[in-house]
Every structure is written in C-alpha cells, then in structure tokens.
C-alpha cells in the first residue's frame, strides 16, 4: 500500500523491533519491542527513523509553501492558503495600515471604541462587567467549541472551557491550578448561579434558585447538561438555533467558575482593556512585522525571518488543510483521493477563517475576497448546528454570547487558533505535521 522510502524504512524498523520468541498473548510489550530493547545497537540513531521522517515532512511542507503562486483569486483550498501566505509575507504594509487593520479587526469583535487605541482612556464606557460581556461575548471569555456526539450524529455538543493557549493565560493557569480536577456538584451549582447573575442581575432569587436546580439535575457526574434556553437567543444572531437535542459540556468547571468570578470581581474598564489587549495581540500577529520581531525577543526566541514565521503560522492555523494538501503531493493514489475530498470539504471553513485576518479587508485584497465570495462552494454534509431559522424560544439570558462571528458554529478548524507560544513564533510546529 505504501511504496515510499519512508514507509519502507518505518516498516523495516517495526519488524526489527519485534521479538518473535515471545508469545504476544503472554506479553505483548516484549513481543512488539523486545527485539529493539535487547539489541546491542539499540542506541544507534539509524534504528529510529521517525525523527528523520519528521524532518523530511517539515522540509517538504516548507517547500510546498514556497512554491505557492501569488494568486488574486482563491477558488481551491490551495489557493486560499496561497492568498494567506503571500499576504502574510508582504512586509511592505505601513504602520498606518497596520493600525487601521487592527482597528477594523477589533471593531468586528465588539471593540468599536477601545480606549488603548482610540485615545479616549479617560472616558468610562461601561457601568458593570455585564455590559462588557454584552459587548464582547462569551467566546472572548471562554473557548467555545461545537462538535457532534461521537455516538449519535444527531446530537451536537457545545463545550465551554478555559482557553489556555496564549501567554496571557500563563498567570491565570498559575492562579487556577488547584481547580484543574474539580467534579463536584457544588461547583456546578455555584457556576450556574454565577452565570445567571451575570446574565440577569434582577432575576428574583426564588426563580434563579429554581433554574439552577433544574439545570444541575442533568448528568452532574459528567458535567454536561442542557442549557439551550440560555443560548438560543444568542446563537440566533448567526441564524443558528439549537433544536433541543444538544448538550452543554463544561470542561474543568472549577476553572471556568473561577475565571468568571475573576472577571465579575474586577473593574469593567480593566476587564474590557484586558480583552482588548488579548484580541489586538492576536490580530497584530498577522499584520505587523515589528510586532512579530518584538514578540520573538520577549519570548526569548531566536531571530527569525517573516517567511519562516508565516509558514509556521499557517501550518498551525491550517493544520488540516496542510496535512491533506501534503497527501496530494507526496502520498499514494488512495491518499490523494481522500485528500481531494477533504480539501473540498473544509475549504469553506478555512475561507471563513481567513476573513478573520485584518489584512484580508485591506485594499489589494478586497476585490479578491469579493470574487471569492461569488464562487459556488462544493456540497457539504449538514452540520449538527446548521441554520434552522425560526426555531427556538426566547430565553431569560439574552446577553452572554456576544459578537464573535467565527465562533457561531465552530468546526474542526476552530481548534487551530494560533497561540502566543514562542514555539509557534519560531516555527516549532511539530503538531502541524501530516
């Protein structure tokens, strides 16, 4: 099935690792690894082809990026990657253009008047933290992911958890380490009480208690429970309505509860600026060469060029596309057929992801983006949280999920958010390999 040099090398290594004198039913580990473990040459690097394969894959992927044509339209998934790569490597953007790009990106996410960028730091914009959450949405507070139930495709699950992928979360993780493994009913009830107070401060206490008790009844042991009445009015902003078969999962609920408590206990303008800094840092990674270089220095990283950073960024951001794209070029016929299908299937999702990037809204890219929007997309499977207009009911909570266009119905690409880790900046993206 595999005729490549890498496959042959790996297959030979697997055979060498087996100790055929051992019965696998008695000791499978000794059977599978005994040959290598007992070999007098077990420290010989040539016996371990995986690092060489990994380096070869990285070299091949980098070569694929460098061969990308500089296109103005993006019909295929490969062309979408090409548009993103060449826009990223364009270091001729002026400082004024960078600032305008970040302002536009912040405005899309609800930061239409962010004090640190709009020179009005003395004016208070919010009376309480609820106003802040109304403005920026829960997906700036928690990581929101929608997936299908692995056992029942008709059920979708919305997972809420603390996003621990960025530098700003390092301090938060240190503060919350004791809450990593909490599964107690009290945490669930406390969380639900807090979330209802954030959303409806004036709700009568008796009604709040009843709501909390009703929601806490469902599968407390697994920390998942229906919370659709809280969410439907929020998701309707994106023409998406849950139909009653979905479940809400709170991952590490102790951490989630403490994060919400941290936000509700602080000054609203401080919290607003906290989120603004976080979002601006995310956007600047796409559009500012100076910001990139300073980030590398602050993270004690080695000096790198923009091309290497852009390759690392896209390999992390578009991991699924790059791996299937790699299959098109380097793997066998069967893998290429799968790759073509999957590239087509996820092309639309990546197209939406590209629209998050500020420089996609800038002058030279506007026309290409408009043309791309007119291209018919291939048929795709209906996702569990597909558009269902006119369904759902008004809820007591109409404030918690704010404006965050790419979080409405997250798919696999939503897991690819680029972190602020120095490893990403320096191109150390081993997890992006095929």
C-alpha positions as a Python dict, from the first residue, in 0.01 Angstrom:
ca = {
    (1, 'X'): (0, 0, 0),
    (2, 'X'): (289, 234, 64),
    (3, 'X'): (582, 247, -173),
    (4, 'X'): (763, 549, -36),
    (5, 'X'): (1111, 529, 111),
    (6, 'X'): (980, 650, 446),
    (7, 'X'): (720, 373, 464),
    (8, 'X'): (974, 105, 376),
    (9, 'X'): (1216, 238, 636),
    (10, 'X'): (949, 252, 904),
    (11, 'X'): (823, -95, 818),
    (12, 'X'): (1171, -242, 844),
    (13, 'X'): (1219, -73, 1181),
    (14, 'X'): (893, -220, 1309),
    (15, 'X'): (998, -569, 1203),
    (16, 'X'): (1336, -527, 1374),
    (17, 'X'): (1167, -424, 1697),
    (18, 'X'): (968, -749, 1725),
    (19, 'X'): (1089, -1039, 1939),
    (20, 'X'): (930, -1338, 1767),
    (21, 'X'): (1034, -1570, 2050),
    (22, 'X'): (772, -1410, 2278),
    (23, 'X'): (405, -1503, 2268),
    (24, 'X'): (214, -1174, 2221),
    (25, 'X'): (-77, -1314, 2422),
    (26, 'X'): (153, -1352, 2723),
    (27, 'X'): (350, -1026, 2698),
    (28, 'X'): (259, -801, 2408),
    (29, 'X'): (509, -528, 2502),
    (30, 'X'): (803, -771, 2498),
    (31, 'X'): (676, -915, 2170),
    (32, 'X'): (640, -576, 2000),
    (33, 'X'): (951, -405, 2143),
    (34, 'X'): (1176, -685, 2267),
    (35, 'X'): (1383, -705, 1951),
    (36, 'X'): (1481, -340, 1979),
    (37, 'X'): (1513, -340, 2358),
    (38, 'X'): (1750, -638, 2359),
    (39, 'X'): (1953, -521, 2060),
    (40, 'X'): (2319, -436, 2132),
    (41, 'X'): (2277, -142, 1892),
    (42, 'X'): (1961, -2, 2048),
    (43, 'X'): (2121, 344, 2083),
    (44, 'X'): (2202, 362, 1711),
    (45, 'X'): (2004, 659, 1566),
    (46, 'X'): (1956, 471, 1239),
    (47, 'X'): (1719, 234, 1421),
    (48, 'X'): (1480, 521, 1485),
    (49, 'X'): (1359, 660, 1151),
    (50, 'X'): (1077, 868, 1297),
    (51, 'X'): (1287, 1183, 1363),
    (52, 'X'): (1421, 1166, 1008),
    (53, 'X'): (1070, 1124, 871),
    (54, 'X'): (954, 1420, 1077),
    (55, 'X'): (1233, 1641, 948),
    (56, 'X'): (1162, 1530, 592),
    (57, 'X'): (792, 1612, 625),
    (58, 'X'): (876, 1957, 760),
    (59, 'X'): (1115, 2017, 471),
    (60, 'X'): (852, 1905, 219),
    (61, 'X'): (578, 2123, 368),
    (62, 'X'): (804, 2428, 370),
    (63, 'X'): (883, 2361, 5),
    (64, 'X'): (510, 2346, -76),
    (65, 'X'): (457, 2691, 73),
    (66, 'X'): (746, 2841, -119),
    (67, 'X'): (604, 2705, -445),
    (68, 'X'): (263, 2869, -395),
    (69, 'X'): (164, 3103, -679),
    (70, 'X'): (80, 3461, -585),
    (71, 'X'): (-288, 3450, -688),
    (72, 'X'): (-554, 3721, -665),
    (73, 'X'): (-847, 3477, -655),
    (74, 'X'): (-886, 3171, -435),
    (75, 'X'): (-1118, 2902, -564),
    (76, 'X'): (-941, 2596, -425),
    (77, 'X'): (-820, 2530, -73),
    (78, 'X'): (-460, 2551, -201),
    (79, 'X'): (-527, 2895, -347),
    (80, 'X'): (-680, 3009, -17),
    (81, 'X'): (-359, 2908, 158),
    (82, 'X'): (-163, 3091, -113),
    (83, 'X'): (-359, 3414, -57),
    (84, 'X'): (-297, 3393, 317),
    (85, 'X'): (72, 3307, 280),
    (86, 'X'): (157, 3587, 39),
    (87, 'X'): (-43, 3842, 236),
    (88, 'X'): (145, 3736, 549),
    (89, 'X'): (486, 3759, 383),
    (90, 'X'): (408, 4107, 249),
    (91, 'X'): (625, 4321, 477),
    (92, 'X'): (556, 4644, 287),
    (93, 'X'): (247, 4734, 491),
    (94, 'X'): (286, 5076, 651),
    (95, 'X'): (241, 5141, 1022),
    (96, 'X'): (-78, 5337, 948),
    (97, 'X'): (-219, 5043, 752),
    (98, 'X'): (-131, 4807, 1035),
    (99, 'X'): (-315, 5022, 1288),
    (100, 'X'): (-622, 5054, 1064),
    (101, 'X'): (-625, 4677, 1009),
    (102, 'X'): (-618, 4612, 1383),
    (103, 'X'): (-890, 4872, 1446),
    (104, 'X'): (-1110, 4705, 1185),
    (105, 'X'): (-1049, 4364, 1336),
    (106, 'X'): (-1126, 4488, 1686),
    (107, 'X'): (-1447, 4653, 1568),
    (108, 'X'): (-1570, 4325, 1421),
    (109, 'X'): (-1528, 4166, 1762),
    (110, 'X'): (-1712, 4436, 1954),
    (111, 'X'): (-1420, 4666, 2043),
    (112, 'X'): (-1551, 4962, 1848),
    (113, 'X'): (-1414, 5210, 2099),
    (114, 'X'): (-1117, 5050, 2266),
    (115, 'X'): (-950, 5317, 2489),
    (116, 'X'): (-592, 5198, 2442),
    (117, 'X'): (-615, 5254, 2067),
    (118, 'X'): (-872, 5530, 2025),
    (119, 'X'): (-718, 5794, 2256),
    (120, 'X'): (-1010, 5825, 2496),
    (121, 'X'): (-871, 5650, 2800),
    (122, 'X'): (-1032, 5895, 3043),
    (123, 'X'): (-1388, 5811, 2941),
    (124, 'X'): (-1562, 5518, 3106),
    (125, 'X'): (-1774, 5313, 2867),
    (126, 'X'): (-1925, 5054, 3096),
    (127, 'X'): (-2119, 5060, 3418),
    (128, 'X'): (-2059, 4695, 3504),
    (129, 'X'): (-1894, 4378, 3381),
    (130, 'X'): (-2223, 4255, 3234),
    (131, 'X'): (-2202, 4543, 2986),
    (132, 'X'): (-1853, 4428, 2889),
    (133, 'X'): (-1969, 4070, 2835),
    (134, 'X'): (-2265, 4200, 2634),
    (135, 'X'): (-2025, 4388, 2410),
    (136, 'X'): (-1758, 4124, 2350),
    (137, 'X'): (-1934, 3792, 2412),
    (138, 'X'): (-1865, 3473, 2600),
    (139, 'X'): (-1626, 3342, 2335),
    (140, 'X'): (-1380, 3611, 2436),
    (141, 'X'): (-1409, 3479, 2791),
    (142, 'X'): (-1422, 3104, 2734),
    (143, 'X'): (-1327, 2877, 2448),
    (144, 'X'): (-1648, 2769, 2272),
    (145, 'X'): (-1645, 2457, 2053),
    (146, 'X'): (-1937, 2276, 1887),
    (147, 'X'): (-1887, 1912, 1793),
    (148, 'X'): (-2111, 1620, 1702),
    (149, 'X'): (-2167, 1346, 1958),
    (150, 'X'): (-1937, 1058, 1852),
    (151, 'X'): (-2212, 806, 1928),
    (152, 'X'): (-2508, 997, 1784),
    (153, 'X'): (-2456, 1237, 1495),
    (154, 'X'): (-2799, 1394, 1556),
    (155, 'X'): (-2674, 1539, 1885),
    (156, 'X'): (-2429, 1827, 1899),
    (157, 'X'): (-2231, 1938, 2200),
    (158, 'X'): (-2125, 2287, 2291),
    (159, 'X'): (-1812, 2274, 2505),
    (160, 'X'): (-1718, 2570, 2722),
    (161, 'X'): (-1369, 2571, 2871),
    (162, 'X'): (-1083, 2799, 2967),
    (163, 'X'): (-860, 2875, 2668),
    (164, 'X'): (-504, 2815, 2788),
    (165, 'X'): (-320, 2863, 2458),
    (166, 'X'): (-193, 3219, 2493),
    (167, 'X'): (70, 3389, 2705),
    (168, 'X'): (-183, 3596, 2897),
    (169, 'X'): (-322, 3269, 3035),
    (170, 'X'): (7, 3166, 3198),
    (171, 'X'): (-71, 3374, 3505),
    (172, 'X'): (-431, 3259, 3500),
    (173, 'X'): (-326, 2895, 3495),
    (174, 'X'): (-97, 2953, 3792),
    (175, 'X'): (-384, 3108, 3985),
    (176, 'X'): (-626, 2831, 3894),
    (177, 'X'): (-405, 2523, 3927),
    (178, 'X'): (-597, 2398, 4229),
    (179, 'X'): (-920, 2395, 4028),
    (180, 'X'): (-799, 2168, 3749),
    (181, 'X'): (-961, 1847, 3871),
    (182, 'X'): (-1294, 1951, 4022),
    (183, 'X'): (-1605, 1746, 3952),
    (184, 'X'): (-1826, 1833, 4247),
    (185, 'X'): (-2195, 1917, 4230),
    (186, 'X'): (-2132, 2230, 4435),
    (187, 'X'): (-1908, 2370, 4162),
    (188, 'X'): (-2179, 2315, 3904),
    (189, 'X'): (-2445, 2485, 4115),
    (190, 'X'): (-2209, 2771, 4201),
    (191, 'X'): (-2121, 2817, 3834),
    (192, 'X'): (-2486, 2819, 3728),
    (193, 'X'): (-2574, 3071, 3998),
    (194, 'X'): (-2292, 3297, 3884),
    (195, 'X'): (-2377, 3273, 3515),
    (196, 'X'): (-2742, 3360, 3577),
    (197, 'X'): (-2640, 3657, 3791),
    (198, 'X'): (-2416, 3783, 3511),
    (199, 'X'): (-2691, 3749, 3253),
    (200, 'X'): (-2995, 3860, 3453),
    (201, 'X'): (-2890, 4056, 3764),
    (202, 'X'): (-3252, 4143, 3855),
    (203, 'X'): (-3388, 3789, 3838),
    (204, 'X'): (-3583, 3708, 4159),
    (205, 'X'): (-3380, 3481, 4382),
    (206, 'X'): (-3652, 3214, 4401),
    (207, 'X'): (-3668, 3192, 4022),
    (208, 'X'): (-3289, 3185, 3999),
    (209, 'X'): (-3269, 2902, 4252),
    (210, 'X'): (-3528, 2701, 4059),
    (211, 'X'): (-3340, 2749, 3731),
    (212, 'X'): (-3010, 2645, 3888),
    (213, 'X'): (-3164, 2337, 4049),
    (214, 'X'): (-3330, 2232, 3723),
    (215, 'X'): (-3010, 2269, 3521),
    (216, 'X'): (-2792, 2098, 3782),
    (217, 'X'): (-3008, 1785, 3774),
    (218, 'X'): (-2877, 1670, 3436),
    (219, 'X'): (-2577, 1434, 3438),
    (220, 'X'): (-2384, 1618, 3706),
    (221, 'X'): (-2132, 1335, 3721),
    (222, 'X'): (-2022, 1401, 3361),
    (223, 'X'): (-2059, 1778, 3385),
    (224, 'X'): (-2292, 1808, 3089),
    (225, 'X'): (-2643, 1945, 3097),
    (226, 'X'): (-2899, 2111, 2867),
    (227, 'X'): (-2858, 2486, 2876),
    (228, 'X'): (-3030, 2565, 2548),
    (229, 'X'): (-3269, 2825, 2684),
    (230, 'X'): (-2963, 3027, 2782),
    (231, 'X'): (-2803, 3004, 2440),
    (232, 'X'): (-3066, 3005, 2164),
    (233, 'X'): (-3128, 3378, 2163),
    (234, 'X'): (-2751, 3431, 2144),
    (235, 'X'): (-2685, 3198, 1852),
    (236, 'X'): (-2980, 3337, 1661),
    (237, 'X'): (-2752, 3630, 1580),
    (238, 'X'): (-2580, 3393, 1338),
    (239, 'X'): (-2909, 3234, 1220),
    (240, 'X'): (-2828, 2920, 1417),
    (241, 'X'): (-3073, 2762, 1658),
    (242, 'X'): (-3022, 2456, 1874),
    (243, 'X'): (-3318, 2221, 1845),
    (244, 'X'): (-3324, 2063, 2190),
    (245, 'X'): (-3106, 1759, 2117),
    (246, 'X'): (-2780, 1931, 2209),
    (247, 'X'): (-2583, 1916, 2529),
    (248, 'X'): (-2364, 2172, 2700),
    (249, 'X'): (-2036, 2047, 2844),
    (250, 'X'): (-1837, 2248, 3095),
    (251, 'X'): (-1479, 2123, 3090),
    (252, 'X'): (-1297, 2163, 3423),
    (253, 'X'): (-1586, 2354, 3569),
    (254, 'X'): (-1383, 2470, 3870),
    (255, 'X'): (-1152, 2667, 3641),
    (256, 'X'): (-1444, 2808, 3443),
    (257, 'X'): (-1619, 2919, 3760),
    (258, 'X'): (-1309, 3090, 3896),
    (259, 'X'): (-1238, 3265, 3566),
    (260, 'X'): (-1590, 3409, 3561),
    (261, 'X'): (-1551, 3511, 3924),
    (262, 'X'): (-1223, 3686, 3837),
    (263, 'X'): (-1397, 3888, 3567),
    (264, 'X'): (-1705, 3977, 3770),
    (265, 'X'): (-1494, 4091, 4068),
    (266, 'X'): (-1286, 4341, 3868),
    (267, 'X'): (-1343, 4690, 3733),
    (268, 'X'): (-1533, 4673, 3400),
    (269, 'X'): (-1295, 4905, 3216),
    (270, 'X'): (-998, 4699, 3332),
    (271, 'X'): (-1167, 4382, 3208),
    (272, 'X'): (-1255, 4546, 2876),
    (273, 'X'): (-895, 4652, 2822),
    (274, 'X'): (-779, 4305, 2921),
    (275, 'X'): (-981, 4155, 2638),
    (276, 'X'): (-880, 4433, 2401),
    (277, 'X'): (-511, 4365, 2460),
    (278, 'X'): (-569, 3995, 2407),
    (279, 'X'): (-753, 4045, 2078),
    (280, 'X'): (-517, 4314, 1949),
    (281, 'X'): (-221, 4086, 2015),
    (282, 'X'): (-390, 3813, 1813),
    (283, 'X'): (-454, 4048, 1521),
    (284, 'X'): (-111, 4208, 1525),
    (285, 'X'): (50, 3870, 1474),
    (286, 'X'): (-97, 3872, 1125),
    (287, 'X'): (-26, 4227, 1023),
    (288, 'X'): (280, 4371, 1193),
    (289, 'X'): (638, 4273, 1120),
    (290, 'X'): (765, 4493, 1404),
    (291, 'X'): (525, 4329, 1649),
    (292, 'X'): (640, 3986, 1533),
    (293, 'X'): (1006, 4067, 1590),
    (294, 'X'): (942, 4214, 1934),
    (295, 'X'): (729, 3916, 2034),
    (296, 'X'): (1010, 3680, 1940),
    (297, 'X'): (1252, 3883, 2152),
    (298, 'X'): (1016, 3893, 2452),
    (299, 'X'): (966, 3518, 2432),
    (300, 'X'): (1343, 3462, 2431),
    (301, 'X'): (1316, 3318, 2084),
    (302, 'X'): (1580, 3314, 1817),
    (303, 'X'): (1576, 3574, 1544),
    (304, 'X'): (1361, 3457, 1256),
    (305, 'X'): (1254, 3592, 921),
    (306, 'X'): (898, 3671, 821),
    (307, 'X'): (873, 3386, 571),
    (308, 'X'): (956, 3126, 833),
    (309, 'X'): (705, 3278, 1073),
    (310, 'X'): (431, 3283, 810),
    (311, 'X'): (491, 2917, 727),
    (312, 'X'): (475, 2830, 1096),
    (313, 'X'): (161, 3039, 1140),
    (314, 'X'): (-27, 2880, 851),
    (315, 'X'): (88, 2530, 938),
    (316, 'X'): (-63, 2581, 1279),
    (317, 'X'): (-371, 2772, 1164),
    (318, 'X'): (-450, 2548, 866),
    (319, 'X'): (-320, 2219, 1002),
    (320, 'X'): (-593, 2005, 847),
    (321, 'X'): (-560, 2165, 505),
    (322, 'X'): (-181, 2146, 503),
    (323, 'X'): (-175, 1780, 603),
    (324, 'X'): (-425, 1679, 332),
    (325, 'X'): (-250, 1905, 86),
    (326, 'X'): (73, 1722, 172),
    (327, 'X'): (-106, 1397, 94),
    (328, 'X'): (-197, 1527, -251),
    (329, 'X'): (167, 1584, -333),
    (330, 'X'): (360, 1313, -155),
    (331, 'X'): (137, 1014, -77),
    (332, 'X'): (-20, 733, -281),
    (333, 'X'): (-328, 733, -506),
    (334, 'X'): (-574, 634, -234),
    (335, 'X'): (-449, 907, -1),
    (336, 'X'): (-470, 1162, -282),
    (337, 'X'): (-836, 1077, -342),
    (338, 'X'): (-911, 1126, 26),
    (339, 'X'): (-710, 1447, 29),
    (340, 'X'): (-905, 1598, -261),
    (341, 'X'): (-1236, 1525, -94),
    (342, 'X'): (-1128, 1660, 243),
    (343, 'X'): (-972, 1973, 95),
    (344, 'X'): (-1301, 2046, -78),
    (345, 'X'): (-1498, 1969, 236),
    (346, 'X'): (-1307, 2204, 463),
    (347, 'X'): (-1241, 2475, 205),
    (348, 'X'): (-1541, 2680, 313),
    (349, 'X'): (-1443, 2667, 681),
    (350, 'X'): (-1090, 2786, 605),
    (351, 'X'): (-1231, 3059, 383),
    (352, 'X'): (-1427, 3194, 680),
    (353, 'X'): (-1118, 3168, 897),
    (354, 'X'): (-918, 3377, 652),
    (355, 'X'): (-1179, 3651, 673),
    (356, 'X'): (-1089, 3698, 1040),
    (357, 'X'): (-745, 3821, 940),
    (358, 'X'): (-732, 4202, 926),
    (359, 'X'): (-528, 4228, 609),
    (360, 'X'): (-796, 4037, 419),
    (361, 'X'): (-1003, 4356, 444),
    (362, 'X'): (-730, 4584, 309),
    (363, 'X'): (-723, 4745, -34),
    (364, 'X'): (-544, 4495, -256),
    (365, 'X'): (-736, 4201, -105),
    (366, 'X'): (-1090, 4339, -116),
    (367, 'X'): (-1152, 4260, -481),
    (368, 'X'): (-1015, 3907, -449),
    (369, 'X'): (-1233, 3847, -145),
    (370, 'X'): (-1546, 3971, -325),
    (371, 'X'): (-1474, 3742, -619),
    (372, 'X'): (-1410, 3451, -386),
    (373, 'X'): (-1748, 3502, -219),
    (374, 'X'): (-1919, 3455, -557),
    (375, 'X'): (-1755, 3116, -620),
    (376, 'X'): (-2006, 2829, -570),
    (377, 'X'): (-1896, 2606, -285),
    (378, 'X'): (-1898, 2226, -311),
    (379, 'X'): (-2179, 2026, -146),
    (380, 'X'): (-2106, 1953, 216),
    (381, 'X'): (-2256, 1750, 495),
    (382, 'X'): (-2508, 1935, 711),
    (383, 'X'): (-2351, 2002, 1049),
    (384, 'X'): (-2545, 1945, 1371),
    (385, 'X'): (-2575, 2316, 1439),
    (386, 'X'): (-2677, 2404, 1081),
    (387, 'X'): (-2901, 2702, 1019),
    (388, 'X'): (-3253, 2648, 1146),
    (389, 'X'): (-3438, 2975, 1115),
    (390, 'X'): (-3749, 3034, 1318),
    (391, 'X'): (-3683, 2772, 1582),
    (392, 'X'): (-3600, 2809, 1947),
    (393, 'X'): (-3753, 3019, 2219),
    (394, 'X'): (-3665, 3344, 2385),
    (395, 'X'): (-3460, 3292, 2695),
    (396, 'X'): (-3405, 3466, 3025),
    (397, 'X'): (-3048, 3519, 2905),
    (398, 'X'): (-3006, 3745, 2606),
    (399, 'X'): (-2665, 3882, 2685),
    (400, 'X'): (-2395, 3627, 2731),
    (401, 'X'): (-2281, 3532, 2381),
    (402, 'X'): (-2161, 3846, 2206),
    (403, 'X'): (-2028, 3936, 1868),
    (404, 'X'): (-1775, 3679, 1757),
    (405, 'X'): (-1855, 3575, 1403),
    (406, 'X'): (-1617, 3279, 1376),
    (407, 'X'): (-1743, 3109, 1690),
    (408, 'X'): (-2104, 3070, 1585),
    (409, 'X'): (-2081, 2715, 1459),
    (410, 'X'): (-1721, 2607, 1510),
    (411, 'X'): (-1588, 2310, 1315),
    (412, 'X'): (-1256, 2134, 1321),
    (413, 'X'): (-1067, 2443, 1208),
    (414, 'X'): (-1174, 2625, 1525),
    (415, 'X'): (-927, 2415, 1718),
    (416, 'X'): (-645, 2569, 1519),
    (417, 'X'): (-627, 2910, 1689),
    (418, 'X'): (-266, 3022, 1688),
    (419, 'X'): (-120, 3062, 2034),
    (420, 'X'): (134, 3317, 2154),
    (421, 'X'): (379, 3046, 2244),
    (422, 'X'): (734, 3110, 2134),
    (423, 'X'): (739, 2767, 1973),
    (424, 'X'): (482, 2883, 1719),
    (425, 'X'): (673, 3204, 1653),
    (426, 'X'): (995, 3017, 1599),
    (427, 'X'): (839, 2767, 1364),
    (428, 'X'): (841, 2475, 1605),
    (429, 'X'): (510, 2331, 1486),
    (430, 'X'): (567, 1960, 1513),
    (431, 'X'): (199, 1906, 1580),
    (432, 'X'): (116, 2051, 1241),
    (433, 'X'): (285, 1768, 1058),
    (434, 'X'): (76, 1536, 845),
}
